[in-house]
Amino acid sequence: MSFSSEVKAELSRQVSSARHCQIAEAAAIFRMCGQASEDGKKLFLRIENPKVAKKFGVLLKHAFEIDLRASGKMGSSVCVIEGREALGFLQTVKLLGADGHFEERPDFISGMIVQNSCCKRAFIRGAFLSGGSISNPQKSYHLEIVCDGAGKAEQLRGLIGALGIEAKVVLRKRYHVLYIKEGNQIVDMLGVMGANLALMELENVRILREMRGSVNRKVNCETANINKTVSAAVEQMNDILYIRDKIGFDRLPEGLEEIAVARLEQPEATLKELGDSLTPPVGKSGVNHRLRKLKEMARALRDNDEEESL
């Protein structure tokens, strides 16, 4: 079982005791992988993970008194809600318009559903369960949730940000992907969702990786090649900090801003590691080109300062 599957299995076993949190989580799952007829009398969900489908059924029974198993409407990955039960669900999650029909909206859900911090956590958990993934921490740190619209991705980023976690959004083909790449932020995200076992496993991996990295850096720094790399990185950092303090990053083209932030966050990373950390990844030559552009910009700014001081 992959690490992502382990996280989802752990989260699928958790059911909040508070009905408002159950509603928030069910709403997230529906908005991630559900559709509604125009009149709101039929809801259809295709949930790929059987454990998540089972949890959705439990949430419906607890929060909405809808028993899909008893009515035989639920399979391992398909869920259909019809008639008064469908309208009742939509009304509870604030997706029923004034005309009594389903109200499609560009974002996920009404803010009323996620007012409380606990409901935000439940909603984020539901969104991850039905549209998220996390990489094997032995290889890399990457968590993402795929959304089918910019409004949804931005609302989800706002909910996550309200809990102290910084996520970014990138357009990938026709989807808007919310992602987190920093190990400590992913640890916080697992804590927010309640995946405590996965959190401890990731923390153990991080400690071992950092220890190995520390030893390797000390050994490698004895070579001239690493000294050269470190010197170049320091020079790049100085140029980037000078640009930041002088004109700010918001005036940089997107590609230059991205590599500038990546270098500040990863001062010891090689060009390949920097490129791999970007979304989408960039090759060594591309990273080197961007850093060279920043170096030229810093030189021009310094030259301008010297001329003004004369």
Short mmCIF file of C-alpha atoms in Angstrom, two decimals:
data_model
loop_
_atom_site.label_atom_id
_atom_site.label_comp_id
_atom_site.label_asym_id
_atom_site.label_seq_id
_atom_site.Cartn_x
_atom_site.Cartn_y
_atom_site.Cartn_z
CA MET A 1 0.00 0.00 0.00
CA SER A 2 1.35 3.44 -0.94
CA PHE A 3 1.88 6.13 1.68
CA SER A 4 -0.99 8.10 0.12
CA SER A 5 -3.30 5.09 0.48
CA GLU A 6 -2.22 4.62 4.08
CA VAL A 7 -3.09 8.23 4.88
CA LYS A 8 -6.52 7.91 3.25
CA ALA A 9 -7.18 4.62 5.03
CA GLU A 10 -6.39 6.28 8.37
CA LEU A 11 -8.59 9.30 7.62
CA SER A 12 -11.42 7.08 6.38
CA ARG A 13 -11.63 5.42 9.79
CA GLN A 14 -12.24 8.74 11.53
CA VAL A 15 -15.76 10.09 11.93
CA SER A 16 -16.27 13.31 13.88
CA SER A 17 -18.79 13.19 16.71
CA ALA A 18 -20.10 16.68 15.83
CA ARG A 19 -22.85 16.78 13.20
CA HIS A 20 -21.69 20.14 11.81
CA CYS A 21 -18.27 18.61 11.08
CA GLN A 22 -19.87 15.54 9.51
CA ILE A 23 -21.87 17.86 7.24
CA ALA A 24 -18.75 19.81 6.26
CA GLU A 25 -16.80 16.65 5.37
CA ALA A 26 -19.70 15.14 3.41
CA ALA A 27 -20.13 18.44 1.56
CA ALA A 28 -16.45 18.41 0.55
CA ILE A 29 -16.66 14.85 -0.79
CA PHE A 30 -19.81 15.69 -2.76
CA ARG A 31 -18.31 18.86 -4.25
CA MET A 32 -15.10 17.05 -5.21
CA CYS A 33 -16.65 14.06 -6.99
CA GLY A 34 -20.41 14.60 -7.20
CA GLN A 35 -22.94 16.00 -9.63
CA ALA A 36 -26.56 17.07 -9.27
CA SER A 37 -29.48 17.24 -11.68
CA GLU A 38 -30.75 20.74 -12.37
CA ASP A 39 -33.82 20.24 -10.21
CA GLY A 40 -31.66 18.84 -7.38
CA LYS A 41 -33.64 15.62 -7.13
CA LYS A 42 -30.81 13.31 -8.12
CA LEU A 43 -27.23 13.33 -6.88
CA PHE A 44 -24.56 11.13 -8.38
CA LEU A 45 -21.08 10.56 -6.99
CA ARG A 46 -18.24 8.47 -8.39
CA ILE A 47 -15.79 7.80 -5.57
CA GLU A 48 -12.73 5.86 -6.73
CA ASN A 49 -11.49 4.77 -3.30
CA PRO A 50 -13.84 2.17 -1.72
CA LYS A 51 -12.80 3.23 1.80
CA VAL A 52 -13.76 6.83 1.05
CA ALA A 53 -17.05 5.67 -0.48
CA LYS A 54 -17.77 3.70 2.68
CA LYS A 55 -16.99 6.71 4.86
CA PHE A 56 -19.28 8.91 2.78
CA GLY A 57 -22.07 6.43 3.46
CA VAL A 58 -21.34 6.62 7.21
CA LEU A 59 -21.40 10.44 7.11
CA LEU A 60 -24.74 10.41 5.27
CA LYS A 61 -26.27 8.06 7.81
CA HIS A 62 -25.04 10.02 10.84
CA ALA A 63 -25.60 13.58 9.61
CA PHE A 64 -28.51 13.21 7.15
CA GLU A 65 -30.22 9.94 8.19
CA ILE A 66 -29.73 8.61 4.66
CA ASP A 67 -29.08 4.88 4.70
CA LEU A 68 -27.68 4.02 1.27
CA ARG A 69 -26.65 0.49 2.18
CA ALA A 70 -30.14 -0.45 3.35
CA SER A 71 -31.68 0.87 0.14
CA GLY A 72 -29.08 -0.83 -2.03
CA LYS A 73 -28.10 2.41 -3.73
CA MET A 74 -24.43 2.30 -2.91
CA GLY A 75 -21.65 0.29 -4.52
CA SER A 76 -17.92 0.29 -3.93
CA SER A 77 -17.41 3.52 -5.87
CA VAL A 78 -20.81 4.82 -7.02
CA CYS A 79 -23.38 6.60 -4.88
CA VAL A 80 -26.80 7.89 -5.97
CA ILE A 81 -29.16 9.95 -3.81
CA GLU A 82 -32.63 10.72 -5.13
CA GLY A 83 -35.86 12.56 -4.36
CA ARG A 84 -36.46 14.17 -1.00
CA GLU A 85 -33.18 12.81 0.37
CA ALA A 86 -31.25 14.57 -2.40
CA LEU A 87 -33.06 17.87 -1.82
CA GLY A 88 -32.55 17.54 1.92
CA PHE A 89 -28.84 16.97 1.46
CA LEU A 90 -28.48 20.01 -0.83
CA GLN A 91 -30.48 22.19 1.53
CA THR A 92 -28.34 21.18 4.51
CA VAL A 93 -25.07 21.92 2.71
CA LYS A 94 -26.44 25.27 1.39
CA LEU A 95 -26.48 24.23 -2.26
CA LEU A 96 -30.22 24.62 -2.82
CA GLY A 97 -31.18 27.89 -4.47
CA ALA A 98 -34.17 30.12 -3.72
CA ASP A 99 -36.05 28.45 -6.59
CA GLY A 100 -35.64 25.05 -4.91
CA HIS A 101 -33.15 23.82 -7.51
CA PHE A 102 -29.49 22.91 -7.28
CA GLU A 103 -27.29 26.01 -7.07
CA GLU A 104 -24.01 25.57 -8.91
CA ARG A 105 -21.29 27.92 -7.69
CA PRO A 106 -17.69 28.63 -8.75
CA ASP A 107 -16.26 27.84 -5.31
CA PHE A 108 -16.89 24.82 -3.13
CA ILE A 109 -19.41 25.79 -0.52
CA SER A 110 -21.07 28.54 1.50
CA GLY A 111 -18.89 30.01 4.22
CA MET A 112 -21.62 29.10 6.70
CA ILE A 113 -20.66 25.42 6.39
CA VAL A 114 -17.04 26.07 7.37
CA GLN A 115 -17.35 28.84 9.96
CA ASN A 116 -15.76 26.87 12.79
CA SER A 117 -12.14 25.78 12.84
CA CYS A 118 -13.19 22.16 13.39
CA CYS A 119 -15.45 22.33 10.31
CA LYS A 120 -12.61 23.75 8.24
CA ARG A 121 -10.50 20.76 9.27
CA ALA A 122 -13.30 18.34 8.39
CA PHE A 123 -13.86 19.98 5.01
CA ILE A 124 -10.15 19.87 4.16
CA ARG A 125 -10.08 16.20 5.18
CA GLY A 126 -13.01 15.43 2.87
CA ALA A 127 -11.38 17.31 -0.01
CA PHE A 128 -8.12 15.40 0.43
CA LEU A 129 -9.88 12.04 0.72
CA SER A 130 -11.72 12.52 -2.57
CA GLY A 131 -9.17 14.48 -4.62
CA GLY A 132 -5.82 14.49 -2.89
CA SER A 133 -2.56 12.56 -2.81
CA ILE A 134 0.74 12.63 -0.96
CA SER A 135 4.10 11.36 -2.15
CA ASN A 136 6.25 8.78 -0.40
CA PRO A 137 8.31 10.89 2.06
CA GLN A 138 11.26 8.57 1.50
CA LYS A 139 11.51 10.09 -1.99
CA SER A 140 10.07 13.62 -1.80
CA TYR A 141 7.74 15.94 0.07
CA HIS A 142 4.65 16.72 -1.97
CA LEU A 143 0.95 16.91 -1.07
CA GLU A 144 -1.70 18.03 -3.54
CA ILE A 145 -5.45 18.30 -4.02
CA VAL A 146 -6.79 18.49 -7.58
CA CYS A 147 -9.74 20.85 -8.11
CA ASP A 148 -11.83 21.31 -11.26
CA GLY A 149 -12.03 25.09 -10.97
CA ALA A 150 -10.02 28.12 -9.87
CA GLY A 151 -12.71 29.23 -7.42
CA LYS A 152 -12.65 25.89 -5.64
CA ALA A 153 -8.86 25.83 -5.42
CA GLU A 154 -8.72 29.38 -4.06
CA GLN A 155 -11.41 28.76 -1.44
CA LEU A 156 -9.61 25.61 -0.31
CA ARG A 157 -6.32 27.52 -0.14
CA GLY A 158 -8.06 30.12 2.02
CA LEU A 159 -9.40 27.48 4.41
CA ILE A 160 -5.97 25.89 4.72
CA GLY A 161 -4.34 29.31 5.14
CA ALA A 162 -6.75 30.14 7.97
CA LEU A 163 -5.22 27.20 9.86
CA GLY A 164 -1.67 28.50 9.41
CA ILE A 165 -0.57 26.44 6.40
CA GLU A 166 0.63 28.05 3.19
CA ALA A 167 -0.44 26.26 0.02
CA LYS A 168 0.04 27.22 -3.61
CA VAL A 169 -2.12 26.68 -6.68
CA VAL A 170 -0.88 25.81 -10.16
CA LEU A 171 -2.81 25.21 -13.38
CA ARG A 172 -2.20 21.68 -14.71
CA LYS A 173 -3.97 21.08 -18.00
CA ARG A 174 -7.60 21.94 -17.19
CA TYR A 175 -7.32 21.42 -13.45
CA HIS A 176 -6.25 23.76 -10.66
CA VAL A 177 -3.92 21.89 -8.31
CA LEU A 178 -3.37 23.04 -4.76
CA TYR A 179 -0.02 21.80 -3.49
CA ILE A 180 2.35 21.90 -0.52
CA LYS A 181 6.02 20.98 -0.86
CA GLU A 182 7.64 21.89 2.45
CA GLY A 183 8.05 18.95 4.80
CA ASN A 184 7.08 20.85 7.94
CA GLN A 185 3.96 22.26 6.24
CA ILE A 186 2.91 18.78 5.12
CA VAL A 187 3.35 17.57 8.71
CA ASP A 188 1.05 20.40 9.83
CA MET A 189 -1.45 19.47 7.11
CA LEU A 190 -1.57 15.85 8.29
CA GLY A 191 -2.18 17.14 11.79
CA VAL A 192 -5.01 19.39 10.59
CA MET A 193 -6.71 16.45 8.89
CA GLY A 194 -6.17 14.14 11.86
CA ALA A 195 -3.75 11.66 10.26
CA ASN A 196 -1.63 11.31 13.39
CA LEU A 197 -0.09 7.92 12.56
CA ALA A 198 1.01 9.13 9.14
CA LEU A 199 2.30 12.33 10.74
CA MET A 200 4.58 10.37 13.07
CA GLU A 201 5.83 8.20 10.21
CA LEU A 202 6.65 11.26 8.11
CA GLU A 203 8.41 12.94 11.04
CA ASN A 204 10.60 9.85 11.53
CA VAL A 205 11.51 9.88 7.85
CA ARG A 206 12.31 13.59 8.00
CA ILE A 207 14.62 13.11 10.98
CA LEU A 208 16.52 10.30 9.26
CA ARG A 209 16.76 12.24 5.99
CA GLU A 210 18.04 15.33 7.78
CA MET A 211 20.62 13.29 9.68
CA ARG A 212 21.84 11.63 6.50
CA GLY A 213 21.82 14.96 4.73
CA SER A 214 23.84 16.58 7.48
CA VAL A 215 26.47 13.84 7.38
CA ASN A 216 26.65 13.90 3.60
CA ARG A 217 27.01 17.67 3.52
CA LYS A 218 29.91 17.55 5.97
CA VAL A 219 31.67 14.89 3.93
CA ASN A 220 31.00 16.50 0.58
CA CYS A 221 32.08 19.93 1.73
CA GLU A 222 35.62 18.57 1.87
CA THR A 223 35.70 18.50 -1.93
CA ALA A 224 36.45 21.50 -4.08
CA ASN A 225 33.38 20.87 -6.21
CA ILE A 226 31.02 21.33 -3.27
CA ASN A 227 32.90 24.41 -2.12
CA LYS A 228 32.33 25.87 -5.55
CA THR A 229 28.64 25.01 -5.39
CA VAL A 230 28.28 26.55 -1.95
CA SER A 231 30.06 29.72 -3.04
CA ALA A 232 27.78 30.04 -6.05
CA ALA A 233 24.70 29.51 -3.86
CA VAL A 234 25.85 32.20 -1.43
CA GLU A 235 26.38 34.61 -4.29
CA GLN A 236 22.93 33.76 -5.65
CA MET A 237 21.39 34.32 -2.21
CA ASN A 238 23.08 37.70 -1.90
CA ASP A 239 21.79 38.76 -5.33
CA ILE A 240 18.27 37.56 -4.56
CA LEU A 241 18.18 39.27 -1.15
CA TYR A 242 19.43 42.49 -2.74
CA ILE A 243 16.65 42.35 -5.36
CA ARG A 244 14.06 41.55 -2.71
CA ASP A 245 15.10 44.44 -0.47
CA LYS A 246 15.46 46.85 -3.37
CA ILE A 247 12.39 46.30 -5.55
CA GLY A 248 10.57 43.28 -4.09
CA PHE A 249 9.68 40.00 -5.78
CA ASP A 250 6.26 41.16 -7.03
CA ARG A 251 7.97 43.08 -9.83
CA LEU A 252 9.77 39.99 -11.11
CA PRO A 253 8.47 37.77 -13.93
CA GLU A 254 6.77 34.66 -12.56
CA GLY A 255 9.62 32.30 -13.46
CA LEU A 256 12.25 34.50 -11.79
CA GLU A 257 10.12 35.00 -8.69
CA GLU A 258 9.60 31.24 -8.38
CA ILE A 259 13.31 30.40 -8.58
CA ALA A 260 14.20 33.29 -6.24
CA VAL A 261 11.84 32.00 -3.55
CA ALA A 262 13.02 28.41 -4.09
CA ARG A 263 16.68 29.40 -3.66
CA LEU A 264 15.93 31.31 -0.42
CA GLU A 265 14.00 28.32 0.93
CA GLN A 266 16.69 25.82 -0.14
CA PRO A 267 20.04 27.56 0.23
CA GLU A 268 22.04 24.32 0.04
CA ALA A 269 20.17 22.70 -2.86
CA THR A 270 21.90 21.89 -6.13
CA LEU A 271 20.58 23.23 -9.43
CA LYS A 272 18.92 19.87 -10.12
CA GLU A 273 17.25 19.83 -6.69
CA LEU A 274 16.03 23.38 -7.18
CA GLY A 275 14.60 22.50 -10.57
CA ASP A 276 12.88 19.38 -9.24
CA SER A 277 11.23 21.44 -6.47
CA LEU A 278 9.46 23.69 -8.96
CA THR A 279 6.00 23.08 -10.39
CA PRO A 280 6.33 22.04 -13.14
CA PRO A 281 9.95 20.87 -12.70
CA VAL A 282 12.68 22.74 -14.59
CA GLY A 283 15.96 21.30 -15.87
CA LYS A 284 19.40 22.38 -14.67
CA SER A 285 19.95 24.61 -17.69
CA GLY A 286 16.62 26.34 -17.12
CA VAL A 287 17.40 26.92 -13.45
CA ASN A 288 20.85 28.24 -14.33
CA HIS A 289 19.34 30.58 -16.94
CA ARG A 290 16.91 32.05 -14.39
CA LEU A 291 19.61 32.50 -11.76
CA ARG A 292 21.82 34.20 -14.33
CA LYS A 293 18.99 36.61 -15.14
CA LEU A 294 18.68 37.43 -11.43
CA LYS A 295 22.44 37.99 -11.21
CA GLU A 296 22.29 40.42 -14.15
CA MET A 297 19.35 42.23 -12.59
CA ALA A 298 21.17 42.56 -9.24
CA ARG A 299 24.28 43.88 -10.99
CA ALA A 300 22.22 46.48 -12.85
CA LEU A 301 20.54 47.61 -9.62
CA ARG A 302 23.89 47.91 -7.86
CA ASP A 303 25.37 49.86 -10.77
CA ASN A 304 22.40 52.21 -10.68
CA ASP A 305 22.87 52.76 -6.94
CA GLU A 306 26.55 53.58 -7.46
CA GLU A 307 25.71 56.12 -10.17
CA GLU A 308 23.13 57.81 -7.97
CA SER A 309 25.60 58.04 -5.09
CA LEU A 310 28.15 59.93 -7.18
#
